[in-house]
Amino acid sequence: MAKIQMKTPLVEMDGDEMTRILWKIIKDELIYPFIDLKSEYYDLGLEYRNETNDKVTFDSAYATQKYGVAVKCATITPNAARMTEYNLKEMWKSPNGTIRAILDGTVFRAPIVVKGIEPCVKNWKKPITIARHAYGDVYKSVEIDVPGAGTAELVFTGEDGQVIKETIHKFDGPGVIQGQHNIDKSIESFARSCFNYALDTKQTLWFATKDTISKKYDHTFKDIFQEIFDNEYKEKFDAAGIEYFYTLIDDAVARVMKSEGGFIWACKNYDGDVMSDMISSAFGSLAMMTSVLVSPDGKYEYEAAHGTVQRHYYKHLKGEETSTNSVATIFAWTGALRKRGELDNTPELMEFADKLEQATIKTIEDGKMTKDLALITTMKDVTVLNSENFIKAIRETLEGMLAE
Ligand code: NAP
Ligand code: MG
């Protein structure tokens, strides 16, 4: 069978530990045999980031701006222990943070739904995608431990000398204060990323805040979303047969529980932090979650939602067998290949991505899976495969499907 040709390279960001091992097996078994892969390779493994003073991370993000589509392996975010383990020159920043800042993007996370891995919420039939705003609010707040009686004020001093002042509280005794901010530009980017992604995936978009209580702060989020929607997206949404709607956060939470899924839920930073953990654990596991960073001007970076699975890697290094789930990493590849195919008008590439996803799901539904899934499945008598054999089993399913 002739290999599928690509027109434009994918930006490929290699990573660390167990996911780096999986990365190579996935390419050897599921990509190279079928696609004449064109990729611009960046090694984001910690050793090479250290060697290049992290320049490689920046370069990979610039390449993503240039080509439009990237696929990323999980990477180590250094902490004190990693400083000694890898003999680092500096505690390099999180690559995801660096790439997100350059692309100014929003992260969308969605579960991969498989029969036999049932969500805890029994009426959830389709995935729920969480879009989390990744700037500001409590994550960039300043706080004061109030020592005793006194007056707390909120003061803005304009560059033109204008002063706006509000009394927060007249304290009779000790307490606490917090000052949060956000910027219109970041909220606008967030809104556009959400609207673009909704159009892209043909899913209705929900957005919720607490604007009834927060009449300026949260209301600004609500207004910016509505204004951008009305001016730039309403007609496109109508044409695609999808909706945008705003509701209060408490109403959204209640509706999500009663829904059957199949929509995007845009969340402010804190809500997204909390709700994405709820959604992923209720759907089954972090190893079955995809994650894509979408910039407001339509650049895409696909990855797995989990980390480098360090514990399994140490077992692997000791020569012990591992059974690490590669599904989210495979779906990062299929997401990127499908998007590349869509942008380049190469339908063969898009079809291949669909087939590889179907083959992955079918392999699990046929009872062949990694240990993490075997522990939570409702299926009886499943076969637990090691990391490599699971990927090989997917290849076998895929070859069968392609031969049909
Ligand atoms: P992790 O890699 O997500 O793994 C935590 C635990 O979750 C694993 O020990 C394993 O549980 C389970 N798990 C996660 N992914 C799995 C998979 N694909 N298959 C089977 N089990 C899986 O988190 P971590 O160990 O806390 O972090 C390791 C490194 O990853 C850190 O250096 C962190 O900086 C980095 N990280 C990177 C990203 C990213 O690049 N996007 C995201 C998060 C963390 P059991 O051990 O019980 O089997
Ligand atoms: Mg969290």
Tab-separated table of C-alpha atoms and ligand atoms in Angstrom:
chain	number	residue	atom	x	y	z
A	1	MET	CA	0.000	0.000	0.000
A	2	ALA	CA	1.355	3.426	-0.944
A	3	LYS	CA	2.115	5.696	1.978
A	4	ILE	CA	0.014	8.822	2.484
A	5	GLN	CA	1.829	11.982	1.421
A	6	MET	CA	1.851	15.224	3.395
A	7	LYS	CA	2.072	18.742	1.971
A	8	THR	CA	3.152	20.729	5.035
A	9	PRO	CA	5.241	19.542	7.984
A	10	LEU	CA	3.816	18.964	11.433
A	11	VAL	CA	5.701	20.524	14.309
A	12	GLU	CA	6.769	17.558	16.419
A	13	MET	CA	7.702	18.200	20.065
A	14	ASP	CA	9.295	15.176	21.697
A	15	GLY	CA	9.251	14.888	25.487
A	16	ASP	CA	10.333	12.970	28.553
A	17	GLU	CA	10.330	9.682	30.454
A	18	MET	CA	7.671	7.033	29.771
A	19	THR	CA	5.797	9.163	27.264
A	20	ARG	CA	9.041	9.583	25.282
A	21	ILE	CA	9.296	5.776	25.102
A	22	LEU	CA	5.655	5.556	23.936
A	23	TRP	CA	6.246	8.361	21.430
A	24	LYS	CA	8.855	6.321	19.560
A	25	ILE	CA	6.777	3.125	19.541
A	26	ILE	CA	3.716	5.035	18.296
A	27	LYS	CA	5.714	6.522	15.426
A	28	ASP	CA	7.319	3.204	14.501
A	29	GLU	CA	4.131	1.135	14.677
A	30	LEU	CA	1.287	3.519	13.831
A	31	ILE	CA	2.684	6.420	11.799
A	32	TYR	CA	5.760	5.543	9.693
A	33	PRO	CA	4.294	2.373	8.118
A	34	PHE	CA	1.312	4.350	6.780
A	35	ILE	CA	2.400	7.956	6.295
A	36	ASP	CA	5.384	9.530	4.620
A	37	LEU	CA	5.720	11.703	7.708
A	38	LYS	CA	6.846	15.260	7.198
A	39	SER	CA	7.696	16.787	10.544
A	40	GLU	CA	9.892	19.512	11.895
A	41	TYR	CA	11.331	17.853	14.976
A	42	TYR	CA	12.014	19.669	18.267
A	43	ASP	CA	13.440	17.737	21.180
A	44	LEU	CA	11.720	19.122	24.282
A	45	GLY	CA	13.231	16.389	26.450
A	46	LEU	CA	14.656	18.035	29.580
A	47	GLU	CA	18.274	17.256	28.696
A	48	TYR	CA	18.116	19.127	25.420
A	49	ARG	CA	16.082	21.987	26.912
A	50	ASN	CA	18.898	22.380	29.445
A	51	GLU	CA	21.571	22.156	26.760
A	52	THR	CA	19.914	24.902	24.684
A	53	ASN	CA	18.990	27.073	27.694
A	54	ASP	CA	15.374	26.294	26.820
A	55	LYS	CA	15.709	27.931	23.403
A	56	VAL	CA	14.333	24.758	21.811
A	57	THR	CA	10.988	25.291	23.561
A	58	PHE	CA	10.691	28.832	22.220
A	59	ASP	CA	11.727	27.691	18.734
A	60	SER	CA	9.087	24.957	18.760
A	61	ALA	CA	6.410	27.499	19.645
A	62	TYR	CA	7.546	29.859	16.866
A	63	ALA	CA	7.458	26.929	14.444
A	64	THR	CA	3.869	26.267	15.534
A	65	GLN	CA	3.020	29.867	14.689
A	66	LYS	CA	4.613	29.350	11.287
A	67	TYR	CA	3.096	25.973	10.335
A	68	GLY	CA	-0.135	26.097	12.359
A	69	VAL	CA	-0.192	22.548	13.771
A	70	ALA	CA	1.938	20.838	16.422
A	71	VAL	CA	1.882	17.547	18.300
A	72	LYS	CA	3.524	17.474	21.724
A	73	CYS	CA	4.718	14.692	24.007
A	74	ALA	CA	4.414	15.185	27.781
A	75	THR	CA	7.401	16.965	29.308
A	76	ILE	CA	8.898	17.358	32.769
A	77	THR	CA	8.285	20.670	34.504
A	78	PRO	CA	11.426	20.980	36.614
A	79	ASN	CA	11.248	21.209	40.402
A	80	ALA	CA	13.967	20.936	43.060
A	81	ALA	CA	14.273	17.146	42.673
A	82	ARG	CA	14.695	17.453	38.896
A	83	MET	CA	17.453	20.057	39.350
A	84	THR	CA	19.708	17.383	40.851
A	85	GLU	CA	18.361	14.464	38.806
A	86	TYR	CA	19.179	16.215	35.504
A	87	ASN	CA	21.950	18.497	36.778
A	88	LEU	CA	20.094	21.553	35.444
A	89	LYS	CA	21.635	24.983	34.906
A	90	GLU	CA	18.347	26.624	35.867
A	91	MET	CA	14.866	25.616	36.948
A	92	TRP	CA	13.449	25.950	33.431
A	93	LYS	CA	9.817	27.022	33.189
A	94	SER	CA	7.003	24.684	32.230
A	95	PRO	CA	7.162	24.163	28.429
A	96	ASN	CA	3.366	24.198	28.311
A	97	GLY	CA	3.368	27.593	30.023
A	98	THR	CA	5.965	28.965	27.585
A	99	ILE	CA	4.128	27.671	24.518
A	100	ARG	CA	0.765	28.876	25.830
A	101	ALA	CA	2.143	32.362	26.450
A	102	ILE	CA	3.578	32.597	22.908
A	103	LEU	CA	0.467	31.243	21.188
A	104	ASP	CA	-1.853	33.150	23.587
A	105	GLY	CA	-4.036	30.084	23.534
A	106	THR	CA	-6.832	28.352	25.384
A	107	VAL	CA	-6.625	24.695	26.390
A	108	PHE	CA	-9.527	22.390	25.486
A	109	ARG	CA	-9.722	19.032	27.243
A	110	ALA	CA	-12.066	16.239	26.276
A	111	PRO	CA	-12.464	12.624	27.396
A	112	ILE	CA	-12.102	9.760	24.907
A	113	VAL	CA	-15.297	7.773	25.281
A	114	VAL	CA	-15.085	3.975	25.013
A	115	LYS	CA	-17.719	1.289	25.653
A	116	GLY	CA	-16.810	-0.608	28.770
A	117	ILE	CA	-15.278	2.436	30.477
A	118	GLU	CA	-18.472	4.013	31.761
A	119	PRO	CA	-18.749	7.548	33.122
A	120	CYS	CA	-19.861	7.819	36.772
A	121	VAL	CA	-22.712	10.067	35.599
A	122	LYS	CA	-24.879	7.565	33.773
A	123	ASN	CA	-26.643	10.010	31.436
A	124	TRP	CA	-23.323	11.320	29.988
A	125	LYS	CA	-23.282	9.718	26.546
A	126	LYS	CA	-20.930	12.083	24.709
A	127	PRO	CA	-17.732	13.828	25.773
A	128	ILE	CA	-17.852	17.130	27.635
A	129	THR	CA	-15.038	19.450	26.578
A	130	ILE	CA	-13.713	21.930	29.124
A	131	ALA	CA	-12.187	25.195	27.880
A	132	ARG	CA	-10.202	26.878	30.633
A	133	HIS	CA	-9.146	30.512	30.519
A	134	ALA	CA	-5.474	30.384	31.412
A	135	TYR	CA	-4.759	33.937	32.572
A	136	GLY	CA	-5.312	35.959	35.722
A	137	ASP	CA	-7.987	35.997	38.450
A	138	VAL	CA	-6.927	34.232	41.644
A	139	TYR	CA	-3.790	32.852	39.910
A	140	LYS	CA	-2.346	36.346	39.592
A	141	SER	CA	-3.878	37.862	42.721
A	142	VAL	CA	-2.252	39.783	45.547
A	143	GLU	CA	-3.300	39.173	49.121
A	144	ILE	CA	-2.959	40.886	52.460
A	145	ASP	CA	-3.254	39.303	55.878
A	146	VAL	CA	-5.092	42.081	57.706
A	147	PRO	CA	-3.503	42.395	61.144
A	148	GLY	CA	-6.261	44.373	62.872
A	149	ALA	CA	-8.739	47.251	62.694
A	150	GLY	CA	-8.398	49.607	59.719
A	151	THR	CA	-9.763	50.465	56.304
A	152	ALA	CA	-9.087	48.507	53.094
A	153	GLU	CA	-9.416	50.385	49.815
A	154	LEU	CA	-9.252	49.448	46.153
A	155	VAL	CA	-7.404	52.174	44.247
A	156	PHE	CA	-6.682	52.580	40.541
A	157	THR	CA	-4.310	55.359	39.485
A	158	GLY	CA	-4.387	56.071	35.745
A	159	GLU	CA	-1.313	57.156	33.802
A	160	ASP	CA	-3.216	60.379	33.209
A	161	GLY	CA	-3.555	60.898	36.950
A	162	GLN	CA	-7.178	59.800	37.196
A	163	VAL	CA	-7.913	58.107	40.516
A	164	ILE	CA	-10.745	55.620	41.133
A	165	LYS	CA	-11.276	54.517	44.717
A	166	GLU	CA	-13.623	52.063	46.460
A	167	THR	CA	-13.780	51.051	50.086
A	168	ILE	CA	-13.462	47.285	50.351
A	169	HIS	CA	-14.172	47.041	54.058
A	170	LYS	CA	-13.732	48.862	57.347
A	171	PHE	CA	-12.160	46.209	59.542
A	172	ASP	CA	-12.898	46.074	63.314
A	173	GLY	CA	-10.320	43.342	63.725
A	174	PRO	CA	-8.094	40.916	61.777
A	175	GLY	CA	-9.143	39.513	58.406
A	176	VAL	CA	-7.917	38.957	54.834
A	177	ILE	CA	-8.023	40.839	51.513
A	178	GLN	CA	-7.428	39.719	47.945
A	179	GLY	CA	-6.984	41.790	44.773
A	180	GLN	CA	-7.635	40.083	41.414
A	181	HIS	CA	-7.366	41.320	37.877
A	182	ASN	CA	-7.864	40.339	34.287
A	183	ILE	CA	-7.354	42.170	30.997
A	184	ASP	CA	-9.810	42.661	28.148
A	185	LYS	CA	-7.300	41.481	25.553
A	186	SER	CA	-6.858	38.117	27.273
A	187	ILE	CA	-10.612	37.649	27.713
A	188	GLU	CA	-11.136	38.516	24.028
A	189	SER	CA	-8.538	35.914	22.954
A	190	PHE	CA	-10.196	33.358	25.203
A	191	ALA	CA	-13.604	34.111	23.681
A	192	ARG	CA	-12.344	33.865	20.086
A	193	SER	CA	-10.506	30.601	20.792
A	194	CYS	CA	-13.731	29.154	22.235
A	195	PHE	CA	-15.916	30.309	19.329
A	196	ASN	CA	-13.397	28.999	16.767
A	197	TYR	CA	-13.114	25.659	18.506
A	198	ALA	CA	-16.909	25.314	18.720
A	199	LEU	CA	-17.170	25.911	14.954
A	200	ASP	CA	-14.297	23.556	14.326
A	201	THR	CA	-15.812	20.678	16.282
A	202	LYS	CA	-19.451	21.616	15.551
A	203	GLN	CA	-20.403	21.652	19.200
A	204	THR	CA	-22.564	24.081	21.136
A	205	LEU	CA	-20.653	26.380	23.503
A	206	TRP	CA	-21.672	27.163	27.092
A	207	PHE	CA	-20.121	29.915	29.145
A	208	ALA	CA	-20.913	30.657	32.758
A	209	THR	CA	-19.756	33.061	35.471
A	210	LYS	CA	-21.278	34.655	38.573
A	211	ASP	CA	-22.234	37.969	36.990
A	212	THR	CA	-25.264	38.485	39.260
A	213	ILE	CA	-22.904	38.883	42.226
A	214	SER	CA	-19.830	40.200	40.416
A	215	LYS	CA	-21.475	43.019	38.500
A	216	LYS	CA	-18.258	44.465	37.059
A	217	TYR	CA	-15.654	41.684	37.071
A	218	ASP	CA	-17.622	38.656	35.891
A	219	HIS	CA	-20.002	40.871	33.967
A	220	THR	CA	-17.083	42.041	31.826
A	221	PHE	CA	-16.408	38.421	30.824
A	222	LYS	CA	-20.076	37.952	29.938
A	223	ASP	CA	-20.218	41.192	27.920
A	224	ILE	CA	-17.008	40.547	25.978
A	225	PHE	CA	-18.162	37.061	24.996
A	226	GLN	CA	-21.580	38.368	23.913
A	227	GLU	CA	-20.191	41.281	21.918
A	228	ILE	CA	-17.662	39.149	20.022
A	229	PHE	CA	-20.302	36.502	19.407
A	230	ASP	CA	-22.868	38.980	18.036
A	231	ASN	CA	-20.362	40.831	15.847
A	232	GLU	CA	-18.197	38.018	14.529
A	233	TYR	CA	-19.703	34.586	15.058
A	234	LYS	CA	-23.505	34.581	15.206
A	235	GLU	CA	-24.016	33.927	11.495
A	236	LYS	CA	-21.330	31.242	11.389
A	237	PHE	CA	-22.919	29.476	14.372
A	238	ASP	CA	-26.355	29.613	12.725
A	239	ALA	CA	-24.912	28.156	9.529
A	240	ALA	CA	-23.193	25.357	11.481
A	241	GLY	CA	-26.384	24.622	13.431
A	242	ILE	CA	-24.750	25.183	16.815
A	243	GLU	CA	-25.493	27.577	19.668
A	244	TYR	CA	-23.698	29.833	22.092
A	245	PHE	CA	-25.365	30.403	25.396
A	246	TYR	CA	-24.495	32.112	28.624
A	247	THR	CA	-25.835	31.097	31.994
A	248	LEU	CA	-24.980	31.471	35.676
A	249	ILE	CA	-22.243	29.129	36.923
A	250	ASP	CA	-24.563	27.387	39.421
A	251	ASP	CA	-27.145	26.807	36.697
A	252	ALA	CA	-24.397	25.466	34.403
A	253	VAL	CA	-23.199	22.969	37.019
A	254	ALA	CA	-26.757	21.692	37.540
A	255	ARG	CA	-27.358	21.399	33.792
A	256	VAL	CA	-24.059	19.626	33.143
A	257	MET	CA	-25.033	16.850	35.565
A	258	LYS	CA	-28.353	16.315	33.790
A	259	SER	CA	-26.990	16.646	30.250
A	260	GLU	CA	-25.966	13.891	27.898
A	261	GLY	CA	-22.714	15.688	27.002
A	262	GLY	CA	-21.529	16.645	23.548
A	263	PHE	CA	-20.799	20.346	24.168
A	264	ILE	CA	-17.985	22.705	25.151
A	265	TRP	CA	-18.056	24.297	28.578
A	266	ALA	CA	-15.970	27.473	28.730
A	267	CYS	CA	-14.782	28.269	32.243
A	268	LYS	CA	-12.985	31.106	33.968
A	269	ASN	CA	-9.543	30.136	35.243
A	270	TYR	CA	-10.524	28.787	38.665
A	271	ASP	CA	-13.734	27.123	37.497
A	272	GLY	CA	-11.781	25.398	34.716
A	273	ASP	CA	-9.100	24.176	37.118
A	274	VAL	CA	-11.697	22.581	39.397
A	275	MET	CA	-14.199	21.380	36.794
A	276	SER	CA	-11.654	19.745	34.478
A	277	ASP	CA	-10.533	17.440	37.300
A	278	MET	CA	-14.165	16.611	38.055
A	279	ILE	CA	-14.974	15.866	34.400
A	280	SER	CA	-11.855	13.768	33.768
A	281	SER	CA	-12.250	11.614	36.867
A	282	ALA	CA	-15.992	11.195	36.273
A	283	PHE	CA	-15.315	10.011	32.702
A	284	GLY	CA	-12.731	7.457	33.820
A	285	SER	CA	-9.082	8.498	33.721
A	286	LEU	CA	-6.541	11.166	32.816
A	287	ALA	CA	-4.959	8.641	30.445
A	288	MET	CA	-8.144	8.908	28.346
A	289	MET	CA	-8.203	12.709	28.019
A	290	THR	CA	-7.091	14.693	25.001
A	291	SER	CA	-5.868	18.236	25.266
A	292	VAL	CA	-5.434	20.832	22.554
A	293	LEU	CA	-4.145	24.375	22.784
A	294	VAL	CA	-5.937	26.670	20.324
A	295	SER	CA	-4.748	30.198	19.641
A	296	PRO	CA	-7.194	32.986	18.750
A	297	ASP	CA	-5.708	33.123	15.241
A	298	GLY	CA	-6.221	29.396	14.685
A	299	LYS	CA	-2.942	27.629	15.544
A	300	TYR	CA	-3.251	24.190	17.168
A	301	GLU	CA	-1.037	22.210	19.516
A	302	TYR	CA	-2.235	18.698	20.420
A	303	GLU	CA	-1.058	16.715	23.445
A	304	ALA	CA	-2.126	14.215	26.109
A	305	ALA	CA	-3.629	15.619	29.308
A	306	HIS	CA	-1.425	13.452	31.567
A	307	GLY	CA	2.245	13.857	32.486
A	308	THR	CA	5.349	11.812	31.726
A	309	VAL	CA	4.250	8.875	33.955
A	310	GLN	CA	7.470	8.946	35.936
A	311	ARG	CA	6.725	5.911	38.129
A	312	HIS	CA	6.304	3.652	35.089
A	313	TYR	CA	9.493	5.050	33.544
A	314	TYR	CA	11.562	4.089	36.583
A	315	LYS	CA	10.149	0.557	36.332
A	316	HIS	CA	11.033	0.550	32.643
A	317	LEU	CA	14.609	1.635	33.444
A	318	LYS	CA	14.928	-1.263	35.887
A	319	GLY	CA	13.954	-3.595	33.058
A	320	GLU	CA	10.506	-4.310	34.527
A	321	GLU	CA	7.462	-4.609	32.307
A	322	THR	CA	5.128	-1.594	32.094
A	323	SER	CA	1.538	-1.302	30.978
A	324	THR	CA	1.255	2.400	30.236
A	325	ASN	CA	-1.769	3.702	28.393
A	326	SER	CA	-0.824	5.392	25.101
A	327	VAL	CA	-4.362	6.337	24.009
A	328	ALA	CA	-4.154	10.057	24.825
A	329	THR	CA	-0.787	10.342	23.047
A	330	ILE	CA	-2.121	8.477	19.993
A	331	PHE	CA	-5.082	10.879	19.931
A	332	ALA	CA	-2.679	13.824	20.084
A	333	TRP	CA	-1.160	12.475	16.846
A	334	THR	CA	-4.518	11.843	15.199
A	335	GLY	CA	-5.767	15.298	16.194
A	336	ALA	CA	-2.706	16.917	14.642
A	337	LEU	CA	-2.758	14.773	11.492
A	338	ARG	CA	-6.473	15.430	10.945
A	339	LYS	CA	-6.014	19.183	11.378
A	340	ARG	CA	-3.002	19.138	9.021
A	341	GLY	CA	-5.109	17.258	6.472
A	342	GLU	CA	-7.939	19.750	6.849
A	343	LEU	CA	-5.679	22.784	6.385
A	344	ASP	CA	-3.784	21.238	3.454
A	345	ASN	CA	-6.830	19.717	1.829
A	346	THR	CA	-5.464	16.171	2.024
A	347	PRO	CA	-8.539	14.057	2.832
A	348	GLU	CA	-6.446	10.834	2.927
A	349	LEU	CA	-4.677	12.177	5.993
A	350	MET	CA	-7.979	13.018	7.693
A	351	GLU	CA	-9.375	9.565	6.895
A	352	PHE	CA	-6.259	7.918	8.271
A	353	ALA	CA	-6.611	9.886	11.517
A	354	ASP	CA	-10.249	8.758	11.833
A	355	LYS	CA	-9.293	5.136	11.173
A	356	LEU	CA	-6.482	5.169	13.712
A	357	GLU	CA	-8.852	6.535	16.367
A	358	GLN	CA	-11.460	3.914	15.497
A	359	ALA	CA	-8.820	1.176	15.622
A	360	THR	CA	-7.670	2.357	19.053
A	361	ILE	CA	-11.218	2.357	20.414
A	362	LYS	CA	-12.057	-0.978	18.777
A	363	THR	CA	-8.967	-2.621	20.279
A	364	ILE	CA	-10.123	-1.629	23.771
A	365	GLU	CA	-13.741	-2.549	23.078
A	366	ASP	CA	-12.482	-5.965	21.884
A	367	GLY	CA	-11.086	-6.448	25.377
A	368	LYS	CA	-7.405	-5.660	24.767
A	369	MET	CA	-6.162	-2.853	27.007
A	370	THR	CA	-3.560	-1.548	29.428
A	371	LYS	CA	-3.694	-2.211	33.154
A	372	ASP	CA	-5.169	1.170	34.178
A	373	LEU	CA	-8.242	0.496	32.013
A	374	ALA	CA	-8.521	-3.160	33.031
A	375	LEU	CA	-8.914	-1.921	36.611
A	376	ILE	CA	-11.934	0.268	35.824
A	377	THR	CA	-13.681	-1.496	32.944
A	378	THR	CA	-17.110	-3.103	33.223
A	379	MET	CA	-16.010	-5.724	30.646
A	380	LYS	CA	-15.294	-9.285	31.812
A	381	ASP	CA	-12.221	-11.383	30.931
A	382	VAL	CA	-10.097	-8.681	29.360
A	383	THR	CA	-6.523	-9.138	28.157
A	384	VAL	CA	-4.000	-6.850	29.846
A	385	LEU	CA	-1.192	-5.910	27.484
A	386	ASN	CA	2.159	-4.290	28.150
A	387	SER	CA	2.947	-0.805	26.781
A	388	GLU	CA	4.425	-2.046	23.522
A	389	ASN	CA	2.024	-4.896	22.827
A	390	PHE	CA	-0.995	-2.635	23.297
A	391	ILE	CA	0.287	-0.377	20.505
A	392	LYS	CA	1.043	-3.437	18.376
A	393	ALA	CA	-2.513	-4.702	18.960
A	394	ILE	CA	-3.828	-1.361	17.696
A	395	ARG	CA	-1.647	-1.725	14.605
A	396	GLU	CA	-3.147	-5.144	13.957
A	397	THR	CA	-6.697	-3.763	14.269
A	398	LEU	CA	-5.786	-0.841	12.017
A	399	GLU	CA	-4.258	-3.045	9.329
A	400	GLY	CA	-7.407	-5.150	9.380
A	401	MET	CA	-9.570	-2.051	8.956
A	402	LEU	CA	-7.399	-0.638	6.153
A	403	ALA	CA	-7.483	-3.965	4.291
A	404	GLU	CA	-11.306	-3.984	4.216
B	1	NAP	P1	1.465	11.743	35.521
B	1	NAP	O1	2.592	11.544	34.610
B	1	NAP	O2	0.203	12.229	34.919
B	1	NAP	O3	1.182	10.372	36.280
B	1	NAP	C1	0.533	10.264	37.533
B	1	NAP	C2	-0.033	8.861	37.715
B	1	NAP	O4	-1.224	8.745	36.940
B	1	NAP	C3	0.880	7.761	37.198
B	1	NAP	O5	1.852	7.383	38.141
B	1	NAP	C4	-0.114	6.684	36.849
B	1	NAP	O6	-0.615	6.041	38.021
B	1	NAP	C5	-1.274	7.501	36.280
B	1	NAP	N1	-1.130	7.732	34.835
B	1	NAP	C6	-0.980	8.918	34.203
B	1	NAP	N2	-0.906	8.746	32.890
B	1	NAP	C7	-1.009	7.418	32.671
B	1	NAP	C8	-0.980	6.612	31.499
B	1	NAP	N3	-0.834	7.160	30.292
B	1	NAP	N4	-1.109	5.270	31.631
B	1	NAP	C9	-1.260	4.709	32.846
B	1	NAP	N5	-1.281	5.428	33.992
B	1	NAP	C10	-1.151	6.769	33.893
B	1	NAP	O7	1.860	12.753	36.669
B	1	NAP	P2	3.185	12.819	37.572
B	1	NAP	O8	3.798	11.460	37.716
B	1	NAP	O9	2.730	13.557	38.753
B	1	NAP	O10	4.153	13.739	36.792
B	1	NAP	C11	5.286	13.270	36.084
B	1	NAP	C12	5.906	14.415	35.321
B	1	NAP	O11	4.997	14.865	34.337
B	1	NAP	C13	6.248	15.622	36.170
B	1	NAP	O12	7.620	15.922	36.004
B	1	NAP	C14	5.376	16.736	35.635
B	1	NAP	O13	6.077	17.944	35.581
B	1	NAP	C15	5.034	16.270	34.260
B	1	NAP	N6	3.729	16.720	33.721
B	1	NAP	C16	3.708	17.093	32.419
B	1	NAP	C17	2.530	17.458	31.811
B	1	NAP	C18	2.555	17.851	30.366
B	1	NAP	O14	3.596	17.896	29.757
B	1	NAP	N7	1.431	18.111	29.774
B	1	NAP	C19	1.339	17.416	32.535
B	1	NAP	C20	1.379	17.015	33.876
B	1	NAP	C21	2.583	16.639	34.454
B	1	NAP	P3	0.043	4.701	38.632
B	1	NAP	O15	1.455	5.074	38.972
B	1	NAP	O16	-0.832	4.461	39.824
B	1	NAP	O17	-0.036	3.621	37.590
B	2	MG	MG	-6.384	21.296	38.981
